[in-house]
Amino acid sequence: MSAQRADVQQIKDRIDIVAVISRYVTLTKAGSNYKGRCPFHKDDTPSFSVSPEKGLWHCFGCGAGGDVIGFLMKIENISFIEAAKRLATEAGLSFAAHNGDDSRDELYEINIAVSRWFAENLTDSAAGRRGREYLVGRGYPENTWERFSLGYAPPGWDHIKKRFSTKYGIKRLIDLGLLIRKDDGTTYDRFRDRVIFPILDISGRPIAFGGRSFDGQPKYLNSPKTALFDKGNHLYGLSWARESMQKEKSAVLVEGYTDVISLHLAGITNAVGSMGTSLTQGQAHLLSRFVKEVVISYDRDTAGRMASLRGMQILRNHGLSVRVVRLPEGDDPDSLVRREGSERMQQLIDAAEPFHVFYIESLKERHNMASIAGKESALEEARLFFRGIRSLPLRQEIATSLAELLDLPFDGLLQELSRGGSKRKYESITEREGEERHWDPQQVILSLLLRGEVSWDRVSALISPEDFAVQYRAIVEKISQTRGQVDASSMTTFLDEESAREVSYLTLSEPLWSDVEKALQDALERFVELPEIEKKLHDLRGKIEDAERSGDRRHLDELQRAYSTLVAQRLSRRRRDGKKQTAGQR
Ligand SMILES: [Zn+2]
C-alpha cells in the first residue's frame, strides 16, 4: 500500500488539476480558485470550484467533489487504476506495474480462491458446524449456499496467511483486506469465526467480503476499501438482481446481506443491498443504469433517519422515482418474509408510499407536533427538504400536506418554504447550498483541521476519532494519522467517494467564521452539549408515553413543558450556529 501511495502522490504532485479539468469545463479565475459550470449536474450558475493550491475540486450545487483522480474517474466513468494510469502517462511517470491490469486479474484470482476456501469450510470442516447451524436456523438450507456463495471463516489468527501467502504474497493479502498488519509488522486474519457473505461485482466476481459474527463485535465486518472494492460504488446482490431489475425497471433497496438473500429466496429477485443506509452518488448512478424506480425497504427506524432521507433525495435527483415500504415496527425485510411469507412482503412493496408522503409522515415522528417549538423545528427541516423538489405540481402537493400537518395557512407556508429561494436552490440535493448553510459542530471542527487552522493535537485532547459520527470517522482517522501539516488532497486518495466529497466541501467552502478561536470553542461546546439535550429528549419521550398510558394529566403537562423547553434550547443552539456562520459570509 505504501508504495502505491507514494506513486499516486507523485502523480498528483506533477499534474496540474486546473489543466486537466479545463478539458471538460470552462474555468475562469476567481481569487485563488477557479470557477465553472459543473459537468455533473444541470448547472445554471457556476457552482463548480477548483483549487490548484489545495489540489481539490468541489461542486456546491450537487455536492460532487474530490481530487484530480476522482474527477477523471467520474467524468470518464473509469476505475481508479485507469485514471491514475492515464495521469501518470501524462506526467511522464510510469504507474507501478503492480497496479496494472495484470495484477488486477490476480487480485480477482486471490479473492476467488479465498471465497472457495470459505465455502469449503462451511460445507466440509468440523469447525464449520456453527456456520451451518446458523444458516439453516435462519432459513437458508444447504442447497441455497452455493447460489449466494456463502462461506465460513474458521476461528484462529493465521489460516489465510498459512494457506495463501506462499502463492500470492503477504502484501496482496493485506491490500485485499484479508490480512491486517499490526504496528509491529506482524499480520493476522481479518475474518475469524464468521459466516461469510462474499460481495460480488456485476459479473459475479468476488470483490470483497462481509462477515457476520455469532456473538462477537462488531456483528458485521466488511472488507475495507481496496483496489477492487469501494462500498459506495457497489450494491450487494447486483449480479443476481440485474436481469430482474432490467425487466421490471424497478429495484427493491434493502440494507443488509440477509435482507437481500431472504427476498431472493422469496422470489423477489430485484432486491439489492446498499450495505449501510447513507446511499452514495455512485450507488444512485449504478441503480439509474438499470431501473426507473427504487422501492426503499429499510426497517422503520432506519428509514426515517436523516441519512436515509438524504439518500432517497440523491436517488430522486438521479431521475429515479422513489417509494418507501412501510414495514411493521421492529421488522426488517428478512424478518418479515420469514414470519409472514413472500406474498405479504410483495403486498407491502406494491403498497409502498411515494417518497414525499413518507417524508411528511416522518416529520411527525421526529418532531413534537403538539408544541410550537416542535412545529418550528419541523418547518425548519421541511424548508431544506422543499428546496430539493423541482416539480411544480409536487411542490404544490407537499405544501398542502405540510400546511395541514403544521396547521398553518397555505399561502403563508408556501412563502416560508420558498424563503430566500432562487430557482437555483431547488436544485440543491442537501441543505448545503446558499446563505443558510448549517454545519454541525463536527463539520466545523473538521473544516478547521483540514484548512490547517487548528492542529489535531489540540482537538484530540478533548475528543477522540470515535466520538465523531460514522460518516466522518474515516476522515478523522486520516487526519489523526497525519504528523504535522494536514494535506487534504493527498488524504483524499485513500478515502471513499463520500468522504472525499466531504473533504473537498469542507476545505473549499467559504469559511463560515472570521474568528477561528471562537468558532472552535463554540463547535466544541455544541459537540458535547447537543448530544446531551438529545439524550434528555429521548428519556422524556419515554416518560411522556408512560404518563399518557397511566392517564396522569398533571404529570403529563409538566413533562410536556420540560420537553418544549428542551426543544427550544436545541433550536436556539442550532439557530445561534446558523447566525454565527452566516455572519462571516459575503
Ligand atoms: Zn454539480
XYZ file of C-alpha atoms and ligand atoms in Angstrom:
587
model
C 0.000 0.000 0.000
C 2.731 2.484 0.885
C 4.496 2.030 -2.458
C 1.260 2.679 -4.276
C 0.572 5.705 -2.122
C 3.902 7.286 -2.999
C 3.239 6.750 -6.695
C -0.203 8.248 -6.590
C 1.071 11.226 -4.640
C 3.845 11.742 -7.183
C 1.304 11.789 -9.965
C -0.887 14.238 -8.126
C 2.062 16.495 -7.395
C 3.068 16.648 -11.038
C -0.362 17.058 -12.581
C -1.955 20.484 -12.944
C -5.509 19.923 -11.746
C -6.731 23.091 -13.483
C -5.286 21.952 -16.826
C -6.947 18.532 -16.567
C -10.370 19.826 -15.561
C -10.214 22.626 -18.180
C -10.514 19.977 -20.868
C -14.063 19.331 -19.721
C -15.121 22.561 -18.031
C -14.563 26.189 -18.965
C -12.866 27.622 -15.913
C -12.393 31.258 -15.010
C -10.154 32.553 -12.297
C -11.829 33.801 -9.131
C -9.408 34.770 -6.399
C -7.014 31.919 -5.776
C -9.563 29.412 -7.152
C -11.211 28.717 -10.496
C -14.940 28.571 -11.130
C -17.077 26.971 -13.810
C -20.309 25.181 -14.591
C -20.492 21.724 -13.123
C -20.349 18.891 -15.686
C -22.164 16.522 -13.320
C -25.488 18.305 -12.960
C -27.558 20.884 -14.821
C -25.817 23.980 -13.559
C -27.217 27.428 -14.415
C -24.727 29.282 -12.270
C -21.071 28.416 -11.845
C -21.235 26.241 -8.727
C -18.126 24.290 -9.592
C -14.880 25.290 -7.918
C -11.272 24.149 -8.369
C -8.410 24.973 -6.028
C -4.970 24.423 -7.584
C -3.438 25.268 -4.232
C -5.342 22.554 -2.353
C -5.440 20.091 -5.251
C -9.210 19.658 -4.849
C -12.437 20.424 -6.714
C -15.992 20.695 -5.432
C -19.445 21.445 -6.813
C -21.544 23.468 -4.373
C -24.647 22.657 -6.386
C -24.734 18.872 -6.481
C -22.105 18.163 -3.836
C -19.694 16.192 -6.019
C -16.034 16.687 -5.223
C -12.604 15.193 -4.648
C -9.129 15.174 -6.158
C -7.967 15.107 -9.774
C -8.084 11.310 -10.000
C -11.638 11.295 -8.662
C -12.621 13.869 -11.274
C -11.265 11.816 -14.140
C -12.891 8.640 -12.803
C -16.246 10.328 -12.635
C -16.217 12.192 -15.922
C -14.744 9.342 -17.971
C -16.530 6.665 -15.975
C -13.287 4.725 -15.435
C -11.691 2.953 -12.489
C -9.224 4.438 -10.031
C -6.352 2.449 -11.532
C -7.257 3.510 -15.069
C -7.479 7.186 -14.094
C -4.177 7.050 -12.199
C -2.504 5.368 -15.177
C -3.687 7.991 -17.646
C -2.499 10.817 -15.450
C 0.810 9.052 -14.846
C 1.437 8.773 -18.571
C 0.634 12.444 -18.951
C 3.071 13.346 -16.200
C 5.777 11.220 -17.803
C 5.709 8.714 -14.954
C 5.053 5.029 -15.187
C 2.468 3.862 -12.752
C 3.943 0.978 -10.750
C 3.415 -2.325 -12.540
C 1.751 -3.981 -9.599
C -1.143 -1.611 -10.041
C -1.688 -2.590 -13.648
C -4.432 -4.767 -15.066
C -2.377 -7.945 -14.764
C -2.287 -7.529 -11.046
C -5.983 -6.706 -11.039
C -6.673 -10.085 -12.580
C -4.529 -11.625 -9.923
C -6.456 -9.836 -7.198
C -9.665 -11.361 -8.534
C -7.955 -14.726 -8.659
C -6.991 -14.439 -4.990
C -10.499 -13.442 -3.954
C -11.969 -16.326 -5.943
C -9.596 -18.785 -4.282
C -10.306 -17.409 -0.815
C -14.041 -17.382 -1.460
C -13.893 -21.067 -2.470
C -11.942 -21.869 0.639
C -14.573 -20.101 2.800
C -17.271 -22.163 1.042
C -15.384 -25.407 1.697
C -15.055 -24.519 5.342
C -18.792 -24.091 5.546
C -19.720 -27.391 3.966
C -16.841 -29.699 4.887
C -14.995 -28.662 8.032
C -15.795 -29.644 11.586
C -15.390 -26.022 12.629
C -17.983 -25.063 10.018
C -20.738 -26.672 12.021
C -21.502 -23.416 13.752
C -21.933 -21.676 10.433
C -24.086 -24.488 9.057
C -26.385 -24.452 12.054
C -26.689 -20.695 11.942
C -27.641 -20.583 8.257
C -30.114 -23.439 8.470
C -31.617 -21.781 11.544
C -32.121 -18.601 9.528
C -33.983 -20.465 6.841
C -31.126 -20.901 4.367
C -30.862 -24.667 3.765
C -27.734 -26.177 2.303
C -28.994 -26.150 -1.274
C -29.068 -22.321 -1.188
C -25.478 -21.751 -0.079
C -23.855 -22.097 -3.449
C -26.310 -19.733 -5.107
C -25.190 -16.936 -2.777
C -21.556 -18.120 -2.482
C -21.914 -18.330 1.306
C -18.958 -19.458 3.383
C -17.405 -19.657 6.794
C -14.136 -18.301 8.218
C -12.833 -20.615 10.954
C -11.590 -19.258 14.287
C -7.851 -18.645 14.545
C -5.479 -15.854 13.565
C -3.432 -17.153 10.642
C -5.384 -19.559 8.414
C -5.407 -17.180 5.463
C -1.744 -16.371 5.869
C -0.703 -20.011 6.110
C -2.801 -21.098 3.223
C -2.403 -18.292 0.690
C 0.721 -16.229 1.408
C 3.223 -18.574 -0.248
C 1.393 -18.443 -3.518
C 0.171 -14.832 -3.535
C 2.427 -12.962 -1.092
C 1.520 -11.264 2.169
C 1.333 -7.831 0.583
C -1.513 -8.672 -1.784
C -3.457 -10.311 1.020
C -3.090 -7.114 3.021
C -4.054 -4.992 0.007
C -7.222 -7.040 -0.346
C -8.059 -6.521 3.307
C -7.861 -10.250 4.058
C -4.941 -9.738 6.432
C -4.457 -6.881 8.858
C -0.979 -5.621 9.639
C -0.183 -4.613 13.183
C 2.186 -1.809 14.171
C 4.934 -4.329 14.891
C 4.703 -5.587 11.302
C 3.046 -8.928 12.056
C -0.258 -9.806 10.426
C -3.473 -11.630 11.290
C -6.688 -12.759 9.555
C -9.429 -10.153 9.360
C -12.274 -12.672 9.245
C -12.353 -15.165 12.130
C -15.216 -17.387 13.226
C -17.717 -15.628 10.995
C -20.279 -16.593 8.390
C -19.035 -15.080 5.150
C -21.140 -13.224 2.598
C -18.961 -12.562 -0.449
C -19.724 -9.272 -2.191
C -19.755 -9.850 -5.951
C -19.372 -7.344 -8.755
C -21.852 -7.130 -11.582
C -20.232 -10.056 -13.389
C -20.341 -12.196 -10.268
C -16.662 -11.996 -9.254
C -15.953 -11.675 -5.532
C -14.529 -8.221 -4.860
C -14.923 -8.111 -1.075
C -16.326 -9.993 1.879
C -18.796 -9.348 4.664
C -18.597 -11.467 7.802
C -21.254 -11.966 10.446
C -20.167 -12.964 13.928
C -22.168 -15.220 16.230
C -21.661 -13.253 19.396
C -18.533 -11.109 18.942
C -18.373 -7.459 17.986
C -18.874 -5.951 15.544
C -21.802 -8.035 14.373
C -20.950 -7.333 10.745
C -17.444 -6.766 9.465
C -16.647 -5.737 5.875
C -13.562 -5.662 3.699
C -12.071 -2.153 3.670
C -11.733 -0.100 0.516
C -9.350 -1.894 -1.827
C -8.271 -1.707 -5.463
C -11.293 -3.897 -6.291
C -13.861 -2.606 -3.846
C -15.295 0.749 -2.861
C -18.505 0.318 -0.895
C -20.004 3.498 -2.294
C -19.840 2.212 -5.855
C -21.362 -1.227 -5.361
C -24.631 -2.821 -4.394
C -24.839 -6.170 -2.665
C -26.573 -8.747 -4.865
C -26.411 -6.747 -8.116
C -25.254 -9.725 -10.186
C -28.254 -11.773 -9.036
C -30.759 -8.942 -9.345
C -29.618 -7.324 -12.564
C -31.795 -9.244 -15.008
C -34.924 -8.904 -12.972
C -34.222 -5.222 -12.320
C -33.905 -4.543 -16.034
C -37.084 -6.463 -16.784
C -39.160 -4.778 -14.115
C -37.471 -1.369 -14.372
C -37.610 -1.348 -10.613
C -35.325 -2.318 -7.730
C -36.099 -3.068 -4.099
C -33.385 -1.485 -1.995
C -32.650 -3.062 1.375
C -29.888 -2.612 3.910
C -28.285 -5.911 4.839
C -26.975 -9.118 3.292
C -29.665 -11.325 4.814
C -32.402 -8.951 3.632
C -31.195 -9.423 0.060
C -30.880 -13.200 0.341
C -34.243 -13.695 2.045
C -36.017 -11.611 -0.585
C -34.351 -13.506 -3.428
C -35.335 -16.805 -1.839
C -38.880 -15.463 -1.557
C -38.914 -14.798 -5.298
C -38.408 -11.039 -5.017
C -35.371 -11.157 -7.269
C -34.895 -7.442 -7.931
C -33.622 -6.807 -4.391
C -30.190 -5.251 -3.829
C -28.433 -4.101 -0.657
C -26.978 -0.655 -0.019
C -24.595 -2.022 2.674
C -25.430 0.849 5.041
C -28.096 3.489 4.848
C -26.284 6.550 3.579
C -26.713 5.949 -0.095
C -23.945 7.400 -2.269
C -23.943 9.165 -5.629
C -22.106 6.171 -7.041
C -24.809 3.748 -5.943
C -27.554 6.018 -7.243
C -25.786 6.230 -10.566
C -25.476 2.454 -10.668
C -29.187 1.989 -9.986
C -30.166 4.557 -12.598
C -28.405 2.476 -15.245
C -30.900 -0.344 -14.747
C -34.166 0.948 -13.310
C -36.588 3.867 -13.285
C -37.907 3.268 -9.802
C -36.401 2.338 -6.448
C -38.531 0.947 -3.640
C -36.794 1.550 -0.317
C -37.334 -1.202 2.201
C -35.349 -0.351 5.310
C -36.615 -1.071 8.794
C -38.851 1.674 10.085
C -36.452 3.418 12.419
C -33.688 3.473 9.864
C -35.845 4.722 7.004
C -36.904 7.800 8.976
C -33.347 8.882 9.755
C -31.831 11.867 8.031
C -29.055 9.802 6.469
C -31.610 7.596 4.712
C -33.796 10.515 3.686
C -30.820 12.234 2.153
C -30.024 9.043 0.252
C -33.562 8.980 -1.103
C -33.153 12.568 -2.225
C -29.970 11.589 -4.066
C -31.920 8.874 -5.902
C -34.602 11.371 -6.888
C -32.004 13.734 -8.220
C -30.744 10.960 -10.449
C -34.186 10.988 -12.051
C -35.423 7.886 -10.239
C -38.834 7.714 -8.716
C -38.666 6.655 -5.085
C -41.222 4.848 -2.958
C -40.884 3.712 0.630
C -42.244 0.470 2.080
C -43.940 0.714 5.466
C -42.709 -2.265 7.403
C -44.310 -3.061 10.748
C -42.435 -1.633 13.736
C -39.378 -3.714 14.586
C -39.303 -5.650 11.307
C -36.750 -5.707 8.526
C -37.469 -7.378 5.160
C -35.663 -10.523 6.301
C -37.699 -10.974 9.496
C -40.968 -10.084 7.779
C -40.526 -12.556 4.928
C -39.551 -15.313 7.329
C -42.540 -14.719 9.593
C -45.285 -13.786 7.156
C -44.108 -15.094 3.807
C -43.347 -13.638 0.414
C -46.899 -12.738 -0.509
C -47.212 -10.340 2.405
C -43.877 -8.755 1.528
C -44.958 -8.332 -2.084
C -48.160 -6.641 -0.904
C -46.163 -4.181 1.155
C -43.875 -3.465 -1.785
C -46.870 -2.831 -4.036
C -48.363 -0.509 -1.442
C -45.144 1.469 -0.894
C -45.747 5.196 -0.488
C -44.295 7.917 -2.692
C -41.237 9.470 -1.121
C -42.831 12.827 -0.294
C -45.758 11.215 1.517
C -43.364 9.145 3.582
C -41.224 12.173 4.279
C -44.072 14.270 5.632
C -45.201 11.359 7.789
C -41.677 11.010 9.136
C -41.667 14.665 10.207
C -44.421 13.781 12.649
C -42.274 11.105 14.157
C -39.208 13.263 14.525
C -40.816 16.437 15.879
C -43.373 17.011 18.590
C -46.306 18.491 16.706
C -48.099 19.310 19.949
C -45.703 22.138 20.731
C -44.776 25.366 18.974
C -41.080 24.569 19.202
C -41.709 21.164 17.649
C -43.603 22.736 14.752
C -40.872 25.299 14.280
C -38.160 22.714 14.037
C -40.300 20.609 11.668
C -40.811 23.643 9.460
C -37.127 24.412 9.503
C -36.320 20.914 8.342
C -39.084 20.897 5.746
C -37.745 24.062 4.186
C -34.436 22.356 3.435
C -36.235 19.361 2.006
C -38.545 21.506 -0.090
C -35.663 23.104 -1.918
C -34.733 19.761 -3.416
C -38.127 19.360 -5.099
C -38.258 20.630 -8.658
C -41.639 19.525 -9.943
C -44.231 22.286 -9.582
C -47.300 20.063 -9.035
C -45.336 18.095 -6.464
C -44.322 21.288 -4.666
C -47.974 22.274 -4.540
C -48.977 18.922 -3.130
C -46.252 18.904 -0.499
C -47.050 22.428 0.620
C -50.705 21.426 1.014
C -49.848 18.434 3.193
C -47.419 20.480 5.256
C -49.963 23.242 5.819
C -52.317 20.628 7.156
C -49.686 18.956 9.289
C -48.452 22.201 10.833
C -51.925 23.733 10.951
C -50.802 26.846 9.067
C -52.426 28.852 6.256
C -51.296 27.600 2.856
C -50.111 30.937 1.415
C -48.020 31.855 4.414
C -46.476 28.441 4.465
C -45.594 28.462 0.779
C -43.882 31.802 1.250
C -41.984 30.500 4.244
C -40.913 27.377 2.359
C -39.632 29.382 -0.585
C -37.940 31.979 1.580
C -34.779 33.311 0.008
C -35.256 30.690 -2.652
C -33.921 31.457 -6.079
C -34.525 28.848 -8.757
C -31.025 27.591 -8.266
C -31.809 26.484 -4.761
C -34.352 23.954 -5.853
C -31.586 22.028 -7.469
C -29.601 21.511 -4.351
C -29.531 17.997 -3.047
C -28.884 18.721 0.552
C -29.033 21.755 2.738
C -25.546 22.594 1.703
C -26.222 25.479 -0.560
C -26.986 29.137 -0.364
C -26.703 31.520 2.511
C -28.302 29.207 5.024
C -25.642 26.589 5.269
C -25.911 24.734 8.507
C -22.841 22.928 9.648
C -22.927 20.597 12.536
C -20.121 21.203 15.046
C -18.258 18.149 13.806
C -18.067 19.685 10.338
C -16.786 22.959 11.779
C -14.036 21.125 13.639
C -13.125 19.013 10.605
C -13.043 22.070 8.390
C -10.706 23.878 10.795
C -8.452 20.834 10.829
C -8.474 20.400 7.050
C -7.645 24.053 6.456
C -4.744 23.726 8.867
C -6.188 26.415 11.170
C -6.216 24.108 14.167
C -3.921 21.179 14.893
C -5.155 17.676 15.662
C -3.132 17.686 18.881
C -5.297 20.479 20.230
C -8.583 18.822 19.395
C -7.544 15.324 20.381
C -7.100 16.454 23.965
C -10.900 16.796 24.142
C -12.340 14.378 21.591
C -11.207 11.144 20.004
C -11.918 9.882 16.458
C -14.593 7.528 17.828
C -16.616 10.492 19.103
C -17.305 11.616 15.559
C -20.347 10.420 13.609
C -19.715 7.371 11.436
C -19.742 9.335 8.185
C -16.809 11.483 9.347
C -14.762 8.816 11.015
C -12.620 7.791 8.050
C -11.644 11.445 7.590
C -10.823 11.983 11.251
C -8.719 8.862 11.289
C -6.693 10.088 8.316
C -6.217 13.466 9.989
C -5.157 11.871 13.256
C -2.563 9.767 11.433
C -1.024 12.829 9.789
C 2.038 14.166 11.526
C 2.423 17.905 11.065
C 0.620 19.710 8.263
C -2.646 18.153 7.083
C -2.690 17.748 3.286
C -6.339 17.459 2.263
C -5.613 16.400 -1.302
C -3.255 13.545 -0.539
C -5.599 12.359 2.206
C -8.356 12.089 -0.361
C -6.578 9.419 -2.389
C -7.467 6.665 0.010
C -10.884 7.818 1.127
C -14.115 6.508 -0.367
C -16.142 8.745 -2.661
C -18.467 10.083 0.050
C -15.606 11.021 2.375
C -13.637 12.610 -0.466
C -16.642 14.804 -1.274
C -16.884 15.817 2.351
C -13.189 16.716 2.405
C -13.387 18.848 -0.748
C -16.550 20.509 0.563
C -15.133 21.349 3.977
C -11.827 22.514 2.527
C -13.078 24.637 -0.371
C -16.230 26.229 1.116
C -16.090 29.888 2.008
C -15.045 29.912 5.655
C -18.087 30.350 7.878
C -16.278 32.276 10.546
C -13.980 35.221 10.943
C -12.663 34.259 14.356
C -11.071 30.799 14.382
C -10.827 30.608 18.167
C -14.475 31.432 18.697
C -15.587 29.047 16.001
C -13.601 26.234 17.581
C -14.815 26.902 21.125
C -18.422 27.153 20.019
C -18.228 23.959 17.987
C -16.618 22.029 20.810
C -19.309 23.243 23.173
C -22.084 22.166 20.840
C -20.376 18.891 20.035
C -20.663 17.952 23.657
C -23.890 19.801 24.632
C -26.316 18.956 21.825
C -25.991 15.197 22.218
C -26.820 15.675 25.885
C -30.010 17.532 25.008
C -30.914 14.786 22.537
C -30.457 12.189 25.206
C -32.670 14.072 27.664
C -35.340 14.432 24.968
C -35.199 10.737 24.315
C -35.650 9.951 28.012
C -38.524 12.409 28.264
C -40.329 10.835 25.312
C -40.313 7.575 27.237
C -41.699 9.231 30.361
C -44.386 11.060 28.381
C -45.554 7.775 26.907
C -45.747 6.262 30.371
C -47.719 9.224 31.701
C -50.089 9.021 28.728
C -50.712 5.381 29.440
C -51.367 5.922 33.127
C -53.521 8.969 32.381
C -51.719 11.234 34.851
C -52.679 14.603 33.325
C -50.773 16.822 35.705
C -47.557 14.916 35.379
C -48.030 14.808 31.624
C -48.366 18.615 31.414
C -45.222 19.001 33.434
C -43.292 16.621 31.218
C -44.529 18.282 28.062
C -43.438 21.667 29.346
C -39.992 20.298 30.085
C -39.926 18.755 26.609
C -40.812 22.038 24.886
C -38.135 23.872 26.853
C -35.528 21.398 25.716
C -36.676 21.540 22.089
C -36.455 25.322 22.258
C -32.962 25.038 23.683
C -31.980 22.702 20.925
C -33.427 25.023 18.310
C -31.717 28.087 19.732
C -28.388 26.279 19.749
C -28.871 25.409 16.118
C -30.027 28.903 15.236
C -27.158 30.513 17.037
C -24.995 28.282 14.990
C -26.728 29.388 11.791
C -26.381 33.083 12.577
C -22.797 32.843 13.539
C -21.917 31.036 10.389
C -23.930 33.314 8.160
C -22.249 36.360 9.632
C -18.867 35.592 8.148
C -20.158 35.250 4.607
C -20.353 37.553 1.673
Zn -22.578 19.710 -9.676
